[in-house]
Amino acid sequence: MNILLVDDDIIDREHIKRTLHKSDFYCEISEAHTVDDGLKQFQEQHFDLVLLDYRMPRRDGIEMVMELRNQPKEDSTAIVMMSNSGEEQLALECLRAGAQDFLTKTEITTDKLHRAILHAQTRFELEQQLQQSYLKVKQLAEQDSLTGLANRYMFDESLKLAITNNRRKEYKLALLLIDLDNFKYINDTYGHDFGDKLLKKVVERISGSLRDNELFARLGGDEFAITLINIEQVEDASHVAQRVLLALEQPFYISNTEVISGASIGIAIHPDSGDTAEELFRYADIAMYRAKKLGRNQVCFFEDHMQEQFVRHYRIENQLRVALQNDQFLLYYQPIFTPNNKNLIGFEALIRWEVDGSMRFPDEFIPIAEESRLIIDIGRWVINEAISQLAMWKNKPYTMAINLSAVQLTDSQLPEFVEECLQKHEIDAGFIEFELTETALLHNPNKKNDIIERLSMLGCRIALDDFGIGFSSVSHLLNFPINTVKIDRTLLPCENNDNKTESLFRGLVAMIHSLGLQIVGEGVENQSHLKLCNELNVHKIQGFLLSKPLPKTEINQTWFN
Ligand code: G
Ligand code: G
Ligand code: MN
């Protein structure tokens, strides 16, 4: 047995050593005369027992016990404390700090030490067993044993905590309650084992569709819950719900049987729907009940206006998918002119969408296309269409401006796609100008930078659209390879002598001139706008005074016949 004896008093140490050596069992004794020395030796070597004096100068024995109990390797060492006095209070204090036994030095005999050591070791083992069963019980109390997910208790506690944290923030929090659609039928038909296997697979699929910061729990049976924290908008919750439904879309194969298991999802939002965990649960449950009533694979929000918005988005999103497949988009082209002699020099392509005979405008559907990332494919359609149209108007070198949304700047294949279109239609990159808004530049600048750079390297021009509103920062003009600035139409002064706006317009034009960039005046609606643009040497103008955006047939009639 390895024993570490820590005592500042050499006479006491000798006495204890002698006593120990008299005993029957063999022991190796290392000595330390201070706590620090003792700790150092403890780090270097394994001891079965530490015999520790309470009263030592500078640091006493209790400090040492406390330090030892915080060390990872203390797990099989028993500690016996010794003191000159047999004070009960002191003994208690030592035991509370983590020592397993306490002896007064006068009572140290071989027998007593031997017993104390055995006693300490037994006690230590018991403590270990207790700790292990505590962990086991804790796990049972917090975890669902079938799926390994958090259980209702744990979920409840985490939700409460998340709500408390959320109260101090501007973010929202969403509670999603998920109920499998035909689990009871499956359980009754194929048996419980089969049902259990299905639950495990469902959990795997759903987990795979979630990110790390989402708490996913099994509340019991076929009921699950997800908490989303720090969400900026309600749509984030609909997206997660849709991802969950998508993950369950494909059939499951269990014991050579194919089953389908959809789900109904109810959503409540903090703080909008309720302020406590109980309220959120109640409302998400009501929402789930409504989802069930709607049929299979449905998502419902508790709040009516959220539900309306969701349904509207969902409908438009599905219609957009169909439109993309069936070629239902079209482009209008707004002509762009020089201000002095009103020469036609180019066009801006603007998307339109005809649904059931009525025209939809981009403000209505582009945000939804962005959210669902359908804008990536829609945008590619726009690019190809606009470039192929430009090829048909090739008798003069016109330019074509194409709007890009922020989401398209995450499409790493976009530059290659543009290059292919240019080659296919034999158009020089220099005639294509991509219009970006500042919001697009603000999001995740690194990644997007790369795509803008590559488009620019291809030889395409880059324009900053709607300049002068929103987040205008002159630094964008320096940090990105921008060739053109389109000053937002709201900055052209109104008819009734709007002096401040005019000064702002003049100032912006002068500033952009000084950077050597091209300037486009947008929203030129009357003669005074035209006059001002002329006077300030704005390079190009665009607006209702000269032409609205028009379908290609009308452009052909007016300019190409
Ligand atoms: O087309 P309208 O005239 O309503 O334009 C409204 C907005 O829609 C404009 O800000 C324009 O930038 C945007 N927009 C028009 N067409 C497209 C397009 O093809 N792609 C993207 N991303 N935005 C477009
Ligand atoms: O944001 P962007 O520049 O891409 O949007 C162009 C938008 O401006 C289109 O919706 C187009 O219909 C609109 N537009 C074009 N010329 C004028 C104009 O002279 N006045 C107004 N009010 N809108 C215009
Ligand atoms: Mn534009």
Coordinates of C-alpha atoms and ligand atoms in Angstrom, one line a residue:
M1 CA 0.0 0.0 0.0
N2 CA 1.2 3.5 -0.9
I3 CA 0.8 6.1 1.8
L4 CA 1.4 9.8 1.6
L5 CA 2.1 11.3 5.0
V6 CA 1.7 15.0 5.2
D7 CA 2.7 16.6 8.5
D8 CA 5.0 19.6 9.3
D9 CA 6.1 18.0 12.6
I10 CA 9.1 15.7 12.1
I11 CA 8.6 14.0 15.4
D12 CA 5.0 13.2 14.7
R13 CA 6.0 11.8 11.3
E14 CA 8.6 9.5 12.8
H15 CA 6.0 8.3 15.4
I16 CA 3.4 7.5 12.7
K17 CA 6.0 5.8 10.5
R18 CA 7.1 3.6 13.3
T19 CA 3.5 2.7 14.2
L20 CA 2.8 1.8 10.6
H21 CA 5.8 -0.3 10.2
K22 CA 4.9 -2.3 13.3
S23 CA 1.8 -3.5 11.6
D24 CA 1.5 -6.7 9.6
F25 CA 0.8 -5.2 6.2
Y26 CA 3.4 -3.9 4.0
C27 CA 3.4 -0.2 3.2
E28 CA 5.5 2.3 1.3
I29 CA 5.5 5.7 3.0
S30 CA 6.3 9.0 1.3
E31 CA 6.6 12.1 3.4
A32 CA 5.7 15.7 2.8
H33 CA 6.1 18.5 5.3
T34 CA 3.8 21.1 3.7
V35 CA 0.5 21.0 1.8
D36 CA 2.2 22.2 -1.4
D37 CA 4.9 19.5 -1.2
G38 CA 2.1 17.0 -0.6
L39 CA 0.1 18.1 -3.6
K40 CA 3.2 18.0 -5.8
Q41 CA 3.9 14.4 -4.8
F42 CA 0.2 13.5 -5.3
Q43 CA 0.5 14.7 -8.9
E44 CA 3.5 12.5 -9.5
Q45 CA 2.4 9.3 -8.0
H46 CA -0.6 7.2 -7.1
F47 CA -1.4 6.8 -3.4
D48 CA -3.9 4.5 -1.8
L49 CA -4.1 6.7 1.3
V50 CA -3.2 10.2 2.4
L51 CA -2.6 10.6 6.1
L52 CA -3.0 14.3 6.6
D53 CA -2.2 16.5 9.6
Y54 CA -4.8 19.2 10.2
R55 CA -2.7 21.9 11.8
M56 CA 0.1 23.1 9.5
P57 CA 1.6 26.5 9.0
R58 CA 0.4 28.6 5.9
R59 CA -2.0 26.0 4.5
D60 CA -3.9 23.6 6.7
G61 CA -5.0 20.1 6.0
I62 CA -8.6 21.0 5.1
E63 CA -7.3 23.2 2.2
M64 CA -5.4 20.1 1.0
V65 CA -8.5 17.9 1.2
M66 CA -10.4 20.5 -0.8
E67 CA -7.7 20.6 -3.5
L68 CA -7.4 16.8 -3.6
R69 CA -11.2 16.4 -4.0
N70 CA -11.0 18.6 -7.1
Q71 CA -8.3 16.6 -8.8
P72 CA -9.3 14.0 -11.5
K73 CA -6.9 11.3 -10.2
E74 CA -8.1 11.4 -6.6
D75 CA -10.7 8.8 -7.4
S76 CA -9.2 5.9 -5.6
T77 CA -7.4 7.6 -2.8
A78 CA -8.7 7.5 0.8
I79 CA -8.0 10.5 3.0
V80 CA -7.6 10.2 6.8
M81 CA -7.1 13.4 8.8
M82 CA -5.2 13.7 12.0
S83 CA -5.1 16.3 14.7
N84 CA -3.7 16.8 18.2
S85 CA -7.1 17.6 19.6
G86 CA -10.1 15.5 19.4
E87 CA -12.5 18.3 18.8
E88 CA -15.8 17.1 17.4
Q89 CA -16.4 20.2 15.4
L90 CA -13.1 20.0 13.7
A91 CA -13.6 16.3 12.9
L92 CA -17.0 17.2 11.3
E93 CA -15.4 19.9 9.3
C94 CA -12.7 17.6 7.9
L95 CA -15.3 14.9 6.9
R96 CA -17.5 17.6 5.3
A97 CA -14.5 18.8 3.2
G98 CA -14.1 15.2 1.9
A99 CA -11.9 13.3 4.2
Q100 CA -13.1 9.7 4.9
D101 CA -12.0 9.6 8.5
F102 CA -10.5 11.6 11.4
L103 CA -8.2 10.4 14.2
T104 CA -6.4 12.2 17.0
K105 CA -2.7 11.7 17.0
T106 CA -2.7 10.2 20.5
E107 CA -5.1 7.5 19.4
I108 CA -2.9 6.4 16.5
T109 CA -2.0 2.7 16.9
T110 CA -1.4 0.2 14.3
D111 CA -4.8 -1.3 14.7
K112 CA -6.6 2.0 14.6
L113 CA -4.7 3.1 11.5
H114 CA -5.3 -0.2 9.8
R115 CA -9.0 0.0 10.6
A116 CA -9.2 3.7 9.5
I117 CA -7.6 2.8 6.2
L118 CA -10.0 -0.1 5.5
H119 CA -12.9 2.0 6.8
A120 CA -11.8 4.9 4.5
Q121 CA -11.6 2.6 1.5
T122 CA -14.9 1.0 2.1
R123 CA -16.5 4.4 2.5
F124 CA -14.9 5.6 -0.6
E125 CA -16.2 2.7 -2.6
L126 CA -19.7 3.3 -1.3
E127 CA -19.5 7.0 -2.3
Q128 CA -18.5 5.9 -5.8
Q129 CA -21.4 3.5 -6.1
L130 CA -23.7 6.2 -4.8
Q131 CA -22.4 8.7 -7.4
Q132 CA -22.9 6.2 -10.2
S133 CA -26.4 5.4 -9.2
Y134 CA -27.1 9.1 -8.9
L135 CA -25.9 9.6 -12.5
K136 CA -28.0 6.7 -13.7
V137 CA -31.1 8.0 -12.0
K138 CA -30.4 11.5 -13.4
Q139 CA -30.1 10.0 -16.9
L140 CA -33.3 8.0 -16.4
A141 CA -35.0 11.2 -15.2
E142 CA -33.9 13.3 -18.2
Q143 CA -33.6 10.9 -21.1
D144 CA -36.0 8.9 -23.1
S145 CA -34.6 5.4 -23.0
L146 CA -35.9 4.3 -26.4
T147 CA -34.5 7.2 -28.5
G148 CA -31.9 8.8 -26.3
L149 CA -33.6 12.1 -26.8
A150 CA -34.3 14.5 -23.9
N151 CA -37.6 13.5 -22.2
R152 CA -40.5 15.7 -21.2
Y153 CA -39.0 16.6 -17.8
M154 CA -35.7 17.7 -19.3
F155 CA -37.5 19.5 -22.2
D156 CA -39.7 21.4 -19.8
E157 CA -36.8 22.5 -17.7
S158 CA -34.8 23.7 -20.8
L159 CA -37.8 25.4 -22.3
K160 CA -38.4 27.4 -19.0
L161 CA -34.7 28.4 -19.0
A162 CA -34.8 29.3 -22.6
I163 CA -37.9 31.5 -22.0
T164 CA -36.2 33.2 -19.1
N165 CA -33.2 34.0 -21.2
N166 CA -35.4 35.1 -24.1
R167 CA -37.1 37.7 -22.0
R168 CA -34.1 39.9 -22.1
K169 CA -33.7 39.7 -25.9
E170 CA -35.3 40.9 -29.0
Y171 CA -35.4 37.5 -30.5
K172 CA -38.3 35.1 -30.7
L173 CA -38.5 31.6 -29.5
A174 CA -40.6 28.9 -31.1
L175 CA -42.1 25.8 -29.6
L176 CA -43.0 23.1 -32.2
L177 CA -45.1 20.1 -31.1
I178 CA -45.0 17.2 -33.5
D179 CA -47.3 14.3 -33.6
L180 CA -46.9 11.4 -36.0
D181 CA -49.9 11.0 -38.2
N182 CA -50.7 7.3 -38.3
F183 CA -48.5 5.9 -35.6
K184 CA -51.4 4.3 -33.7
Y185 CA -52.5 2.4 -36.7
I186 CA -48.9 1.2 -37.4
N187 CA -48.5 0.1 -33.8
D188 CA -51.8 -1.8 -33.8
T189 CA -51.1 -3.4 -37.2
Y190 CA -47.5 -4.4 -36.9
G191 CA -46.9 -4.5 -33.1
H192 CA -44.9 -2.6 -30.5
D193 CA -41.5 -3.7 -31.6
F194 CA -42.1 -2.5 -35.0
G195 CA -43.5 0.8 -33.7
D196 CA -40.4 1.2 -31.5
K197 CA -38.1 0.7 -34.5
L198 CA -40.1 3.2 -36.5
L199 CA -39.9 5.8 -33.7
K200 CA -36.1 5.4 -33.7
K201 CA -35.9 5.9 -37.5
V202 CA -38.2 8.9 -37.3
V203 CA -35.9 10.4 -34.7
E204 CA -32.9 9.8 -36.9
R205 CA -34.5 11.5 -39.8
I206 CA -35.8 14.5 -37.9
S207 CA -32.4 14.9 -36.1
G208 CA -30.7 14.9 -39.4
S209 CA -32.8 17.8 -40.6
L210 CA -32.1 20.0 -37.5
R211 CA -29.2 22.2 -36.7
D212 CA -27.3 21.9 -33.4
N213 CA -28.9 24.7 -31.5
E214 CA -32.4 23.2 -31.6
L215 CA -33.5 21.2 -28.6
F216 CA -35.4 18.0 -29.7
A217 CA -37.2 15.9 -27.3
R218 CA -39.6 13.0 -27.1
L219 CA -42.5 13.9 -24.9
G220 CA -44.0 10.3 -24.9
G221 CA -45.6 7.9 -27.4
D222 CA -45.4 9.4 -30.8
E223 CA -45.2 13.0 -29.6
F224 CA -42.1 15.1 -30.0
A225 CA -41.1 18.7 -29.4
I226 CA -38.6 21.1 -30.7
T227 CA -37.5 24.5 -29.2
L228 CA -35.9 27.0 -31.5
I229 CA -34.1 29.8 -29.8
N230 CA -32.9 33.2 -31.0
I231 CA -35.0 33.2 -34.2
E232 CA -35.4 36.6 -35.9
Q233 CA -38.6 35.9 -37.7
V234 CA -41.6 33.6 -37.5
E235 CA -40.7 32.2 -41.0
D236 CA -37.6 30.5 -39.4
A237 CA -40.0 28.3 -37.5
S238 CA -42.0 27.5 -40.6
H239 CA -38.9 26.5 -42.3
V240 CA -37.9 24.1 -39.6
A241 CA -41.4 22.6 -39.6
Q242 CA -41.2 22.2 -43.4
R243 CA -37.8 20.5 -43.1
V244 CA -39.2 18.1 -40.6
L245 CA -42.1 17.2 -42.9
L246 CA -39.7 16.9 -45.8
A247 CA -37.5 14.5 -43.8
L248 CA -40.5 12.2 -43.2
E249 CA -41.7 12.3 -46.8
Q250 CA -39.9 9.2 -48.0
P251 CA -41.2 5.8 -46.8
F252 CA -39.5 3.8 -44.0
Y253 CA -38.4 0.2 -44.4
I254 CA -38.7 -1.9 -41.3
S255 CA -38.4 -5.7 -41.3
N256 CA -39.0 -5.7 -45.0
T257 CA -42.2 -3.7 -44.7
E258 CA -42.7 -0.2 -46.2
V259 CA -44.5 2.3 -44.1
I260 CA -45.2 6.0 -44.5
S261 CA -45.2 8.2 -41.4
G262 CA -46.0 11.8 -41.8
A263 CA -46.6 14.3 -39.0
S264 CA -48.7 17.2 -37.8
I265 CA -47.0 20.2 -36.3
G266 CA -48.3 22.9 -34.1
I267 CA -46.3 26.0 -33.4
A268 CA -46.5 28.7 -30.7
I269 CA -44.1 31.7 -30.6
H270 CA -42.6 33.4 -27.5
P271 CA -43.4 36.2 -26.7
D272 CA -46.2 36.6 -29.3
S273 CA -48.4 33.6 -28.3
G274 CA -47.6 33.3 -24.6
D275 CA -45.0 34.2 -22.0
T276 CA -44.6 31.0 -20.0
A277 CA -43.8 27.5 -20.8
E278 CA -47.2 26.3 -19.8
E279 CA -48.9 28.8 -22.1
L280 CA -46.7 28.0 -25.0
F281 CA -47.4 24.3 -24.5
R282 CA -51.1 24.8 -24.3
Y283 CA -51.2 27.0 -27.5
A284 CA -48.8 24.8 -29.5
D285 CA -51.0 21.9 -28.6
I286 CA -54.1 23.7 -29.8
A287 CA -52.2 24.5 -33.0
M288 CA -51.3 20.9 -33.4
Y289 CA -54.9 19.8 -32.9
R290 CA -55.8 22.2 -35.7
A291 CA -53.1 20.8 -37.9
K292 CA -54.4 17.3 -37.3
K293 CA -57.9 18.4 -38.3
L294 CA -56.6 19.8 -41.6
G295 CA -55.4 16.3 -42.6
R296 CA -52.0 14.7 -42.8
N297 CA -48.6 16.5 -43.0
Q298 CA -49.8 19.9 -41.9
V299 CA -48.3 22.8 -40.0
C300 CA -50.4 25.2 -38.0
F301 CA -49.4 28.3 -36.0
F302 CA -51.4 29.2 -33.0
E303 CA -51.7 32.9 -34.0
D304 CA -54.2 33.5 -36.8
H305 CA -52.1 36.1 -38.6
M306 CA -49.0 33.8 -38.5
Q307 CA -51.1 31.0 -39.9
E308 CA -52.5 33.3 -42.7
Q309 CA -49.0 34.4 -43.6
F310 CA -47.7 30.9 -43.5
V311 CA -50.5 29.6 -45.8
R312 CA -50.0 32.5 -48.2
H313 CA -46.3 31.9 -48.3
Y314 CA -46.7 28.2 -48.7
R315 CA -49.2 28.6 -51.5
I316 CA -47.0 31.1 -53.4
E317 CA -44.0 28.9 -52.8
N318 CA -45.7 25.9 -54.4
Q319 CA -47.0 28.1 -57.2
L320 CA -43.5 29.4 -57.8
R321 CA -42.2 25.8 -58.1
V322 CA -44.9 25.0 -60.7
A323 CA -44.2 28.3 -62.5
L324 CA -40.5 27.4 -62.8
Q325 CA -41.3 24.1 -64.3
N326 CA -44.0 25.4 -66.6
D327 CA -42.1 28.4 -67.8
Q328 CA -44.7 30.9 -66.5
F329 CA -42.3 33.8 -65.8
L330 CA -41.6 36.5 -68.3
L331 CA -39.3 39.5 -68.5
Y332 CA -40.2 43.1 -69.0
Y333 CA -37.4 45.4 -70.2
Q334 CA -37.1 49.0 -69.1
P335 CA -35.1 51.0 -71.7
I336 CA -32.1 53.1 -70.5
F337 CA -31.0 56.2 -72.2
T338 CA -28.4 58.9 -72.3
P339 CA -29.8 62.1 -70.8
N340 CA -28.6 64.6 -73.4
N341 CA -29.9 63.2 -76.7
K342 CA -32.1 60.4 -75.2
N343 CA -30.3 57.7 -77.1
L344 CA -31.3 54.2 -76.2
I345 CA -28.3 52.4 -74.8
G346 CA -29.6 49.5 -72.8
F347 CA -32.2 47.8 -70.8
E348 CA -33.0 46.6 -67.3
A349 CA -34.6 43.1 -67.2
L350 CA -37.5 43.0 -64.7
I351 CA -39.3 39.8 -63.9
R352 CA -43.0 39.3 -64.1
W353 CA -45.2 36.3 -63.3
E354 CA -48.5 35.6 -64.9
V355 CA -50.8 33.5 -62.8
D356 CA -54.4 32.8 -64.0
G357 CA -54.4 35.8 -66.2
S358 CA -53.3 38.3 -63.6
M359 CA -49.8 39.8 -63.4
R360 CA -47.8 39.4 -60.2
F361 CA -45.0 41.8 -59.4
P362 CA -41.6 41.0 -58.0
D363 CA -42.2 42.7 -54.6
E364 CA -44.9 40.1 -54.0
F365 CA -43.0 37.0 -54.8
I366 CA -39.3 37.7 -54.8
P367 CA -39.1 37.7 -50.9
I368 CA -40.8 34.3 -50.9
A369 CA -38.5 33.0 -53.6
E370 CA -35.6 34.2 -51.6
E371 CA -36.7 32.5 -48.4
S372 CA -37.3 29.2 -50.1
R373 CA -34.1 29.7 -52.2
L374 CA -36.1 29.1 -55.3
I375 CA -34.6 32.5 -56.4
I376 CA -31.5 30.6 -57.3
D377 CA -33.2 28.8 -60.1
I378 CA -35.6 31.6 -61.0
G379 CA -32.6 33.9 -61.1
R380 CA -30.8 31.6 -63.5
W381 CA -33.9 31.5 -65.7
V382 CA -33.8 35.4 -65.7
I383 CA -30.1 35.5 -66.6
N384 CA -30.5 33.1 -69.5
E385 CA -33.6 34.7 -70.8
A386 CA -32.2 38.3 -70.6
I387 CA -28.9 37.3 -72.3
S388 CA -30.7 35.4 -75.1
Q389 CA -33.0 38.4 -75.6
L390 CA -30.0 40.7 -75.8
A391 CA -28.6 38.4 -78.5
M392 CA -31.6 39.1 -80.6
W393 CA -31.2 42.9 -80.2
K394 CA -27.6 42.7 -81.2
N395 CA -27.6 45.0 -84.2
K396 CA -26.4 47.7 -81.8
P397 CA -24.3 47.1 -78.7
Y398 CA -27.0 47.5 -76.0
T399 CA -26.3 46.7 -72.4
M400 CA -28.5 44.4 -70.2
A401 CA -28.9 45.1 -66.5
I402 CA -30.0 42.0 -64.4
N403 CA -31.0 42.2 -60.8
L404 CA -29.4 39.7 -58.4
S405 CA -30.7 39.0 -54.9
A406 CA -28.6 38.3 -51.8
V407 CA -29.4 34.6 -51.9
Q408 CA -28.1 34.3 -55.5
L409 CA -24.7 35.4 -54.1
T410 CA -24.5 32.2 -52.2
D411 CA -24.8 30.1 -55.4
S412 CA -21.1 29.3 -55.9
Q413 CA -21.9 27.9 -59.4
L414 CA -23.4 31.2 -60.6
P415 CA -20.3 32.6 -62.4
E416 CA -19.9 29.4 -64.4
F417 CA -23.6 29.5 -65.3
V418 CA -23.3 33.1 -66.4
E419 CA -20.2 32.2 -68.5
E420 CA -22.1 29.4 -70.2
C421 CA -25.0 31.7 -71.1
L422 CA -22.6 34.3 -72.5
Q423 CA -20.9 31.7 -74.7
K424 CA -24.1 30.1 -75.8
H425 CA -25.6 33.4 -77.0
E426 CA -22.3 34.9 -78.1
I427 CA -22.5 38.0 -75.9
D428 CA -19.6 39.8 -74.5
A429 CA -19.5 39.9 -70.7
G430 CA -19.0 43.7 -70.8
F431 CA -22.6 44.2 -71.9
I432 CA -24.0 42.5 -68.9
E433 CA -24.4 44.5 -65.7
F434 CA -25.5 42.8 -62.5
E435 CA -27.4 45.0 -60.1
L436 CA -27.0 44.3 -56.4
T437 CA -28.5 46.1 -53.4
E438 CA -26.6 47.1 -50.4
T439 CA -28.5 44.6 -48.2
A440 CA -27.0 41.9 -50.5
L441 CA -23.5 43.2 -49.8
L442 CA -24.1 43.5 -46.1
H443 CA -25.0 39.8 -45.5
N444 CA -22.1 37.5 -45.0
P445 CA -19.6 39.7 -47.0
N446 CA -16.9 37.1 -47.4
K447 CA -18.7 34.5 -49.3
K448 CA -20.6 36.9 -51.4
N449 CA -17.5 38.9 -52.1
D450 CA -16.1 35.9 -53.9
I451 CA -19.0 35.5 -56.3
I452 CA -19.1 39.2 -57.1
E453 CA -15.4 39.1 -57.7
R454 CA -15.7 36.2 -60.0
L455 CA -18.6 37.8 -62.0
S456 CA -16.4 40.9 -62.2
M457 CA -13.4 38.9 -63.4
L458 CA -15.5 37.4 -66.1
G459 CA -15.8 41.0 -67.4
C460 CA -19.4 41.6 -66.3
R461 CA -20.2 45.0 -64.8
I462 CA -21.4 45.4 -61.2
A463 CA -23.9 48.1 -60.3
L464 CA -25.0 49.1 -56.8
D465 CA -28.9 49.5 -57.0
D466 CA -31.2 51.7 -55.0
F467 CA -28.2 53.7 -53.7
G468 CA -28.9 56.4 -51.1
I469 CA -31.6 54.6 -49.1
G470 CA -31.3 52.0 -46.4
F471 CA -27.8 51.1 -45.4
S472 CA -25.8 53.3 -47.7
S473 CA -22.2 53.1 -46.8
V474 CA -19.7 54.7 -49.1
S475 CA -17.2 52.0 -48.1
H476 CA -19.2 49.5 -50.3
L477 CA -18.1 51.5 -53.2
L478 CA -14.5 50.9 -52.3
N479 CA -14.6 47.3 -51.0
F480 CA -16.5 45.8 -53.9
P481 CA -15.6 45.9 -57.6
I482 CA -18.4 48.3 -58.4
N483 CA -18.6 50.0 -61.8
T484 CA -22.0 51.8 -61.6
V485 CA -24.2 53.4 -59.0
K486 CA -27.9 53.6 -59.5
I487 CA -29.2 56.4 -57.4
D488 CA -32.6 55.5 -55.9
R489 CA -35.6 57.2 -57.5
T490 CA -36.8 58.6 -54.2
L491 CA -33.7 60.9 -54.2
L492 CA -34.9 62.8 -57.3
P493 CA -36.6 65.9 -56.0
C494 CA -40.4 66.2 -56.3
E495 CA -42.2 68.8 -58.3
N496 CA -42.8 71.2 -55.5
N497 CA -39.3 72.5 -55.2
D498 CA -37.7 70.0 -52.8
N499 CA -34.5 71.8 -52.1
K500 CA -33.0 69.5 -49.5
T501 CA -33.5 66.4 -51.7
E502 CA -32.0 68.2 -54.6
S503 CA -28.9 69.2 -52.6
L504 CA -28.6 65.6 -51.5
F505 CA -28.9 64.4 -55.1
R506 CA -26.3 66.9 -56.3
G507 CA -23.9 65.9 -53.5
L508 CA -24.3 62.2 -54.2
V509 CA -23.7 62.7 -57.9
A510 CA -20.6 64.8 -57.2
M511 CA -19.3 62.1 -54.8
I512 CA -19.8 59.3 -57.3
H513 CA -18.3 61.3 -60.1
S514 CA -15.2 61.9 -58.0
L515 CA -14.8 58.1 -57.5
G516 CA -14.9 57.7 -61.3
L517 CA -18.0 55.5 -61.3
Q518 CA -20.8 55.5 -63.8
I519 CA -24.1 57.0 -62.6
V520 CA -27.6 56.0 -63.5
G521 CA -30.5 58.2 -62.5
E522 CA -33.5 56.1 -61.8
G523 CA -37.2 57.1 -61.7
V524 CA -36.9 60.0 -64.1
E525 CA -40.5 61.0 -64.4
N526 CA -40.6 64.6 -65.6
Q527 CA -38.7 67.3 -67.5
S528 CA -37.2 68.8 -64.3
H529 CA -35.7 65.4 -63.4
L530 CA -34.3 65.1 -66.9
K531 CA -32.9 68.7 -66.8
L532 CA -31.2 68.0 -63.4
C533 CA -29.6 64.8 -64.7
N534 CA -28.4 66.6 -67.8
E535 CA -26.9 69.5 -65.8
L536 CA -25.1 67.1 -63.4
N537 CA -23.7 64.9 -66.2
V538 CA -25.4 61.8 -65.0
H539 CA -24.3 59.1 -67.5
K540 CA -27.6 57.2 -68.0
I541 CA -31.2 57.7 -67.1
Q542 CA -34.2 55.4 -66.7
G543 CA -37.8 56.3 -65.9
F544 CA -41.4 56.6 -66.8
L545 CA -40.8 59.9 -68.7
L546 CA -39.0 58.0 -71.4
S547 CA -40.4 54.5 -71.0
K548 CA -42.0 52.1 -68.6
P549 CA -40.8 48.5 -68.4
L550 CA -42.3 46.8 -71.5
P551 CA -42.6 43.3 -72.7
K552 CA -40.3 42.3 -75.6
T553 CA -43.0 42.6 -78.2
E554 CA -43.5 46.2 -77.4
I555 CA -39.8 46.9 -77.3
N556 CA -39.6 45.3 -80.7
Q557 CA -42.4 47.5 -82.1
T558 CA -41.0 50.7 -80.8
W559 CA -37.3 50.3 -81.4
F560 CA -36.6 47.4 -83.7
N561 CA -39.0 47.5 -86.6
Ligands
G1 O1 -40.2 45.1 -61.5 P1 -40.5 46.2 -60.6 O2 -40.7 47.1 -61.5 O3 -41.8 46.0 -59.8 O4 -39.3 45.9 -59.6 C1 -39.5 45.7 -58.2 C2 -38.2 45.2 -57.6 O5 -38.0 43.8 -58.0 C3 -37.0 45.9 -58.0 O6 -36.3 46.3 -56.8 C4 -36.1 44.9 -58.7 O7 -34.8 45.0 -58.4 C5 -36.7 43.6 -58.3 N1 -36.6 42.6 -59.4 C6 -37.1 42.7 -60.6 N2 -36.8 41.7 -61.4 C7 -35.9 40.9 -60.6 C8 -35.1 39.7 -60.9 O8 -35.1 39.2 -61.9 N3 -34.4 39.2 -59.9 C9 -34.3 39.9 -58.7 N4 -33.6 39.3 -57.7 N5 -35.0 41.0 -58.4 C10 -35.8 41.5 -59.4
G2 O1 -35.0 48.5 -57.5 P1 -34.9 48.5 -59.0 O2 -34.1 49.6 -59.5 O3 -34.4 47.2 -59.6 O4 -36.4 48.6 -59.4 C1 -36.8 49.2 -60.6 C2 -38.2 49.5 -60.3 O5 -38.5 50.8 -60.5 C3 -39.2 48.7 -61.1 O6 -40.2 48.3 -60.2 C4 -39.7 49.7 -62.1 O7 -41.0 49.4 -62.5 C5 -39.7 51.0 -61.3 N1 -39.6 52.2 -62.1 C6 -38.9 52.4 -63.2 N2 -39.0 53.7 -63.6 C7 -39.8 54.3 -62.7 C8 -40.2 55.7 -62.6 O8 -40.0 56.5 -63.4 N3 -41.0 56.0 -61.5 C9 -41.3 55.0 -60.6 N4 -42.1 55.4 -59.6 N5 -40.9 53.7 -60.7 C10 -40.1 53.4 -61.7
MN3 MN -32.7 47.3 -60.5

